[in-house]
C-alpha atoms as a printed R data frame, in Angstrom:
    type eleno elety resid chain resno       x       y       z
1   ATOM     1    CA   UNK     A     1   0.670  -6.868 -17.069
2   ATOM     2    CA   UNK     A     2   1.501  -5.680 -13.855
3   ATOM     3    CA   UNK     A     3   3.249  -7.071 -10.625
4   ATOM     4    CA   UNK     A     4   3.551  -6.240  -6.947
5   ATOM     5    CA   UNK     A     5   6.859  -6.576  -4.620
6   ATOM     6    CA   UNK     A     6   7.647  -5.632  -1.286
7   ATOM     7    CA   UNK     A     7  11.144  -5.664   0.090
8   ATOM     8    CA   UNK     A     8  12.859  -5.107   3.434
9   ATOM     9    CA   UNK     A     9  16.029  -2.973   2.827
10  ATOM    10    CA   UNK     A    10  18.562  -2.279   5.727
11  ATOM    11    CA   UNK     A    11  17.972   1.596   7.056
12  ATOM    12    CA   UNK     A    12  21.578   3.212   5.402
13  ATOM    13    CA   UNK     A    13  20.543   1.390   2.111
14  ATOM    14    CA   UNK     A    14  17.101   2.726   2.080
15  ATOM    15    CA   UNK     A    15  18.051   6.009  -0.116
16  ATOM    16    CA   UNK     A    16  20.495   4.135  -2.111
17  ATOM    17    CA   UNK     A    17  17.617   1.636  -3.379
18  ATOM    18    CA   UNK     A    18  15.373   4.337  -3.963
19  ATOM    19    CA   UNK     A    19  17.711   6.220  -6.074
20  ATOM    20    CA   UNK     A    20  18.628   2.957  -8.155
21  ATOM    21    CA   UNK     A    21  15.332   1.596  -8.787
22  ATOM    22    CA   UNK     A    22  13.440   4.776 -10.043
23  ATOM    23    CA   UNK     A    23  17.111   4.670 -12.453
24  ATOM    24    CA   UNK     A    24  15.574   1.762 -14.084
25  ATOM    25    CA   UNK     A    25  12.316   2.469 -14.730
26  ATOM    26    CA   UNK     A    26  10.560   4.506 -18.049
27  ATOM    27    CA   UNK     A    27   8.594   6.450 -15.975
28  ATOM    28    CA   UNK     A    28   8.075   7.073 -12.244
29  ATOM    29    CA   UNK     A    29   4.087   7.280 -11.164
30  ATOM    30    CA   UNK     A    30   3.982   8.038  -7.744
31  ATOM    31    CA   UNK     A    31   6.722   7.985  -4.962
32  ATOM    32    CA   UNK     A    32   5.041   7.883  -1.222
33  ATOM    33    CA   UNK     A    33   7.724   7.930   1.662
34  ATOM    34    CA   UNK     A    34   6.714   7.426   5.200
35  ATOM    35    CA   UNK     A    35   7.353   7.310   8.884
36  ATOM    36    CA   UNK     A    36   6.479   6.627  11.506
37  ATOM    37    CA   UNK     A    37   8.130   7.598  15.212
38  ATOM    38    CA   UNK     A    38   8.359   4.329  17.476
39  ATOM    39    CA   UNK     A    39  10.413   6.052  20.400
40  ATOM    40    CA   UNK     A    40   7.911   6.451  22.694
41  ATOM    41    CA   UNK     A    41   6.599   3.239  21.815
42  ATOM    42    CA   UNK     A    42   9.644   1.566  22.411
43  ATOM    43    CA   UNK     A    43  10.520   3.290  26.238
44  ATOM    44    CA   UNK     A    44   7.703   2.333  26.887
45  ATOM    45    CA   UNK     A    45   8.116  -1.227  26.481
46  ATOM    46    CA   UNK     A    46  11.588  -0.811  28.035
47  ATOM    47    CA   UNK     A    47  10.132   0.584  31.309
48  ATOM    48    CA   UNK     A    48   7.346  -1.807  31.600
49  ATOM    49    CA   UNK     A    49   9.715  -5.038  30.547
50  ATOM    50    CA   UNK     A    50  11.872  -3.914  33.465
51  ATOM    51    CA   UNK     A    51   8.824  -3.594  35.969
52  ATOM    52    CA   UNK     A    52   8.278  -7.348  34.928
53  ATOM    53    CA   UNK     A    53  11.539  -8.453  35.359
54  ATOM    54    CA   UNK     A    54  11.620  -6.782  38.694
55  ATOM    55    CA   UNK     A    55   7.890  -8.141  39.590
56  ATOM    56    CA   UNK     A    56   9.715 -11.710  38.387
57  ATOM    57    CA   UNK     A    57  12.771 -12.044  40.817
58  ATOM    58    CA   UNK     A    58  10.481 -10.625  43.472
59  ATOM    59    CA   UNK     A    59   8.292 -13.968  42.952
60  ATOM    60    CA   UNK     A    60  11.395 -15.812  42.483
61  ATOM    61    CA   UNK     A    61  12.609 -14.846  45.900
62  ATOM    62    CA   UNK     A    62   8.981 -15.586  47.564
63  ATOM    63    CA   UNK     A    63   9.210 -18.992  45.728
64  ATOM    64    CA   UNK     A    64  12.372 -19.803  47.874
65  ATOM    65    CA   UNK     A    65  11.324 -18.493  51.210
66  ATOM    66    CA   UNK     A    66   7.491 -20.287  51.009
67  ATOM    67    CA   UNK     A    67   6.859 -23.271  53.366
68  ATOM    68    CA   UNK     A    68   3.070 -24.430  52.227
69  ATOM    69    CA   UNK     A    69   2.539 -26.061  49.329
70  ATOM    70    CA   UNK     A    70  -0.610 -23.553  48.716
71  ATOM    71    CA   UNK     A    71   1.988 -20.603  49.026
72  ATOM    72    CA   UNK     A    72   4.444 -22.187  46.306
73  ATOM    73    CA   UNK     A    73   0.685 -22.872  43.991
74  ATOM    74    CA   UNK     A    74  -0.258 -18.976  44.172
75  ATOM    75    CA   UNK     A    75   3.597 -17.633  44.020
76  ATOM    76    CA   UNK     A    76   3.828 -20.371  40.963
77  ATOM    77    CA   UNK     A    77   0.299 -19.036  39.293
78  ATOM    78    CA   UNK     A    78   1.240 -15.321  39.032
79  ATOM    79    CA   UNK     A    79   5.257 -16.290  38.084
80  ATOM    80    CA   UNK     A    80   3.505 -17.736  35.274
81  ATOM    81    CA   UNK     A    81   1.709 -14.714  34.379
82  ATOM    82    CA   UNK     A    82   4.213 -12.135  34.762
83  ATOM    83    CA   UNK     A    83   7.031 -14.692  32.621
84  ATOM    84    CA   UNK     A    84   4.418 -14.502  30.157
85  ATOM    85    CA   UNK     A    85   3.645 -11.177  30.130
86  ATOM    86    CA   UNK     A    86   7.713 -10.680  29.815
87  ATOM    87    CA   UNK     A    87   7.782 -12.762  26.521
88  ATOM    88    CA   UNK     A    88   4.835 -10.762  24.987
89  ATOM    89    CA   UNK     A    89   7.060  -7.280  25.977
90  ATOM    90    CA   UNK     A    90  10.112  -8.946  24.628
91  ATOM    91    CA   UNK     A    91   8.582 -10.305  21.460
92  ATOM    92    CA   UNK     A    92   7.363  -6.791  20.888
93  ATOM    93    CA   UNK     A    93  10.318  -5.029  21.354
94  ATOM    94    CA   UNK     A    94  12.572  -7.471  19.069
95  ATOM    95    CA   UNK     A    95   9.710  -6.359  16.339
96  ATOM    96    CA   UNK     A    96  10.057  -2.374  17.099
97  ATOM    97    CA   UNK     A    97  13.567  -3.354  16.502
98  ATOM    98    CA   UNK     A    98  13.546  -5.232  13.433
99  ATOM    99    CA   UNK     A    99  11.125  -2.793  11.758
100 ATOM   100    CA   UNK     A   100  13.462   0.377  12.624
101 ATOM   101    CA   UNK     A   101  16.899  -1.719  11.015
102 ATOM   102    CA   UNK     A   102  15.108  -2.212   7.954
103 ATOM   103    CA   UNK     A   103  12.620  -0.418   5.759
104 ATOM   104    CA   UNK     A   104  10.064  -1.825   4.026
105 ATOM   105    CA   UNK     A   105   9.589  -0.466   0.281
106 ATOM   106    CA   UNK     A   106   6.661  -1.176  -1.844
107 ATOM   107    CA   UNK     A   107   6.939  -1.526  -5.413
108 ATOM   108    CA   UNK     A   108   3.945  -1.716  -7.737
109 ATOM   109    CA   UNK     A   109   5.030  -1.778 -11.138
110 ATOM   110    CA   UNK     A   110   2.372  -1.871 -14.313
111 ATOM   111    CA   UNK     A   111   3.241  -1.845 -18.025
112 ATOM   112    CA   UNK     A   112   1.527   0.734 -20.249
113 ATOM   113    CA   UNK     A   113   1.383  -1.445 -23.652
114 ATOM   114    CA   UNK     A   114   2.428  -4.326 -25.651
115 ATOM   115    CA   UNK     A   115   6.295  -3.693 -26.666
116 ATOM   116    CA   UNK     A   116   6.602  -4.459 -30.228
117 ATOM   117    CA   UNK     A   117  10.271  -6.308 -30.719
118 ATOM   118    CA   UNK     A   118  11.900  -4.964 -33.328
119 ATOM   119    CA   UNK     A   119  11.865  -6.400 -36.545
120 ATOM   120    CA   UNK     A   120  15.317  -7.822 -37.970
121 ATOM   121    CA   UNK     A   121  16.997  -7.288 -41.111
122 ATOM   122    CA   UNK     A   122  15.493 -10.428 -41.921
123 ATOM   123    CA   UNK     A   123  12.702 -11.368 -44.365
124 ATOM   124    CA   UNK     A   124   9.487 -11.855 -42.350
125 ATOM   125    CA   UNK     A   125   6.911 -14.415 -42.982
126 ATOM   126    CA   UNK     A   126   3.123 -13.699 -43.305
127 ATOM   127    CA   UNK     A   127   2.586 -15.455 -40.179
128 ATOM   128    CA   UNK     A   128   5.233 -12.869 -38.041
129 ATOM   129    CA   UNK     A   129   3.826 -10.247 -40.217
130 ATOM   130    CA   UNK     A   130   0.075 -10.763 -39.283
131 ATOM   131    CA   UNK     A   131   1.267 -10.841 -35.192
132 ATOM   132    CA   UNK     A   132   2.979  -7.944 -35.739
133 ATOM   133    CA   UNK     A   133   0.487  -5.468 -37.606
134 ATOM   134    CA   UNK     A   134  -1.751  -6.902 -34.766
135 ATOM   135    CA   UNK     A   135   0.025  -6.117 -31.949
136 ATOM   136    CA   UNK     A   136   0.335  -2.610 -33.561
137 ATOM   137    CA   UNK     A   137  -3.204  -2.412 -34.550
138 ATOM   138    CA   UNK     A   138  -4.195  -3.470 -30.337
139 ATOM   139    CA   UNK     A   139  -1.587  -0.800 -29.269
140 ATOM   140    CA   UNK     A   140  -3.451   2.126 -31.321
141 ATOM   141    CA   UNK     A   141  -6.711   0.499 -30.056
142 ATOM   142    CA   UNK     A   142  -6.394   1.062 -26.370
143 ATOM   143    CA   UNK     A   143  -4.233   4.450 -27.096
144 ATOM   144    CA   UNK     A   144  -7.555   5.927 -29.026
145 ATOM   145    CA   UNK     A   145 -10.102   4.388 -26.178
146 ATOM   146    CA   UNK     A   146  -7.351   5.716 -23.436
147 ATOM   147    CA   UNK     A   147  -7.625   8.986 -25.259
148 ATOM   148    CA   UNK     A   148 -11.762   8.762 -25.313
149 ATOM   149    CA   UNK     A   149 -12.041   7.893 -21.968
150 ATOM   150    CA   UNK     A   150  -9.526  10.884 -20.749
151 ATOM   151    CA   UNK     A   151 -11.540  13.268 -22.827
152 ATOM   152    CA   UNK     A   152 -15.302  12.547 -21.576
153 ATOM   153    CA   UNK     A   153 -13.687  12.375 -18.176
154 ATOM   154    CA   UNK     A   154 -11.679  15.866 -18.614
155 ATOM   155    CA   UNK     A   155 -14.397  17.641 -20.402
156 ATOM   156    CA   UNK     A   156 -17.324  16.514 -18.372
157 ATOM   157    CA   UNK     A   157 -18.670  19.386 -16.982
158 ATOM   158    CA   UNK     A   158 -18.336  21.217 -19.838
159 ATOM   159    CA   UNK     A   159 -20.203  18.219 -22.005
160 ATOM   160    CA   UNK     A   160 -23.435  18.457 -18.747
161 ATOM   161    CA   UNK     A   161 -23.364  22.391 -19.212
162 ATOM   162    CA   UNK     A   162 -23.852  22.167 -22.785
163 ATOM   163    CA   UNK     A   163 -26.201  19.129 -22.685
164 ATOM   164    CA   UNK     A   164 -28.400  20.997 -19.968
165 ATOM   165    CA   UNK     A   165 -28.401  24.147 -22.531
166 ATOM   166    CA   UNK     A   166 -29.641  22.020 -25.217
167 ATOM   167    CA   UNK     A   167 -32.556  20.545 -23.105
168 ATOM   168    CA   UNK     A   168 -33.679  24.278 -22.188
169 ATOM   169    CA   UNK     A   169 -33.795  25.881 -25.883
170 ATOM   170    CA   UNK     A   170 -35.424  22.391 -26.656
171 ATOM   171    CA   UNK     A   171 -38.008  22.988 -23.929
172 ATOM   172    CA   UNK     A   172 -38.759  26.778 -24.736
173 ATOM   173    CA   UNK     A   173 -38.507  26.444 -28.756
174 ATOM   174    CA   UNK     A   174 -41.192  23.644 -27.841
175 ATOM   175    CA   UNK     A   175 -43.319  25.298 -25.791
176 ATOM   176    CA   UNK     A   176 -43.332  28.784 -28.138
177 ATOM   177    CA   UNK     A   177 -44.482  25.955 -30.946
178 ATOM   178    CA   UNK     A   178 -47.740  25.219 -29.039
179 ATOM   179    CA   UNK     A   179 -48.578  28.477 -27.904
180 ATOM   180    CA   UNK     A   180 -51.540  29.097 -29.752
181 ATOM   181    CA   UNK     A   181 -51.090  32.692 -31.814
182 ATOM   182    CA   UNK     A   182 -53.892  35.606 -30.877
């Protein structure tokens, strides 16, 4: 079995979490912490949200002081644009906000093998028997093909050398066999 959780944790909290979950687990895997620097990121939204704004009350002002209808259209058209363009910096920098107040931690969690529950002082009947021995009997199962695997794995090179040796002397006891004898 194994599960998958993410969770957003206020920033003064972050170490605090950290600390307390690895507490509660068997074993640790892996621990990956990152960063990442918004700052410039973020002045630079600043600056250009408060070109906008500036670019927006300038329209605002031309809005007031047009006469023609085809004046107010254009002034209208690009007020549009630049009010939208002010909403897209805005929504942006509420995000580079949100994401620096809280960090987001990534849990993957997996167990390793069937827990056996202990077995009471009670007298156990053939059927809890049987599910026992067999969750027991599974457990030593994937420990010796875990093992297997790990081994082949670890000692592969060594296992090629040696198979790459035997197919040589194979080759050259072989070939001495055939070589007719003067």
């Amino acid at each position: 079995m194994s599960g998958h959780v993410i969770v957003r944790i206020p920033e003064k909290h972050f170490q605090t979490f950290l600390n307390d979950t690895e507490d509660e687990v068997s074993e640790v895997l892996g621990r990956n912490v990152s960063g990442q620097d918004v700052t410039e990121e973020y002045v630079d939204l600043e600056s250009r949200l408060k070109s906008k704004r500036a670019v927006e009350e300038r329209l605002l002002g031309f809005m007031k002081e047009a006469q023609k209808t085809e004046d107010l259209l254009k002034i209208s058209s690009d007020l549009a644009k630049v009010q939208e363009e002010i909403e897209v910096l805005v929504g942006k920098v509420k995000y580079l906000e949100n994401q620096t107040a809280f960090s987001t931690v990534e849990i993957f969690m997996q167990e390793s093998k069937v827990v056996v529950p202990g077995v009471g002082d009670g007298d156990l009947d053939t059927w809890e028997k049987t599910k026992k021995q067999l969750a027991v009997s599974l457990n030593f199962l994937l420990a010796a093909a875990s093992g297997l695997v790990v081994f082949f794995v670890g000692n592969l090179p060594v296992i090629l050398l040696l198979v790459l040796i035997g197919v040589g002397i194979f080759y050259l006891v072989k070939r001495k066999r055939r070589k007719p004898k003067e």
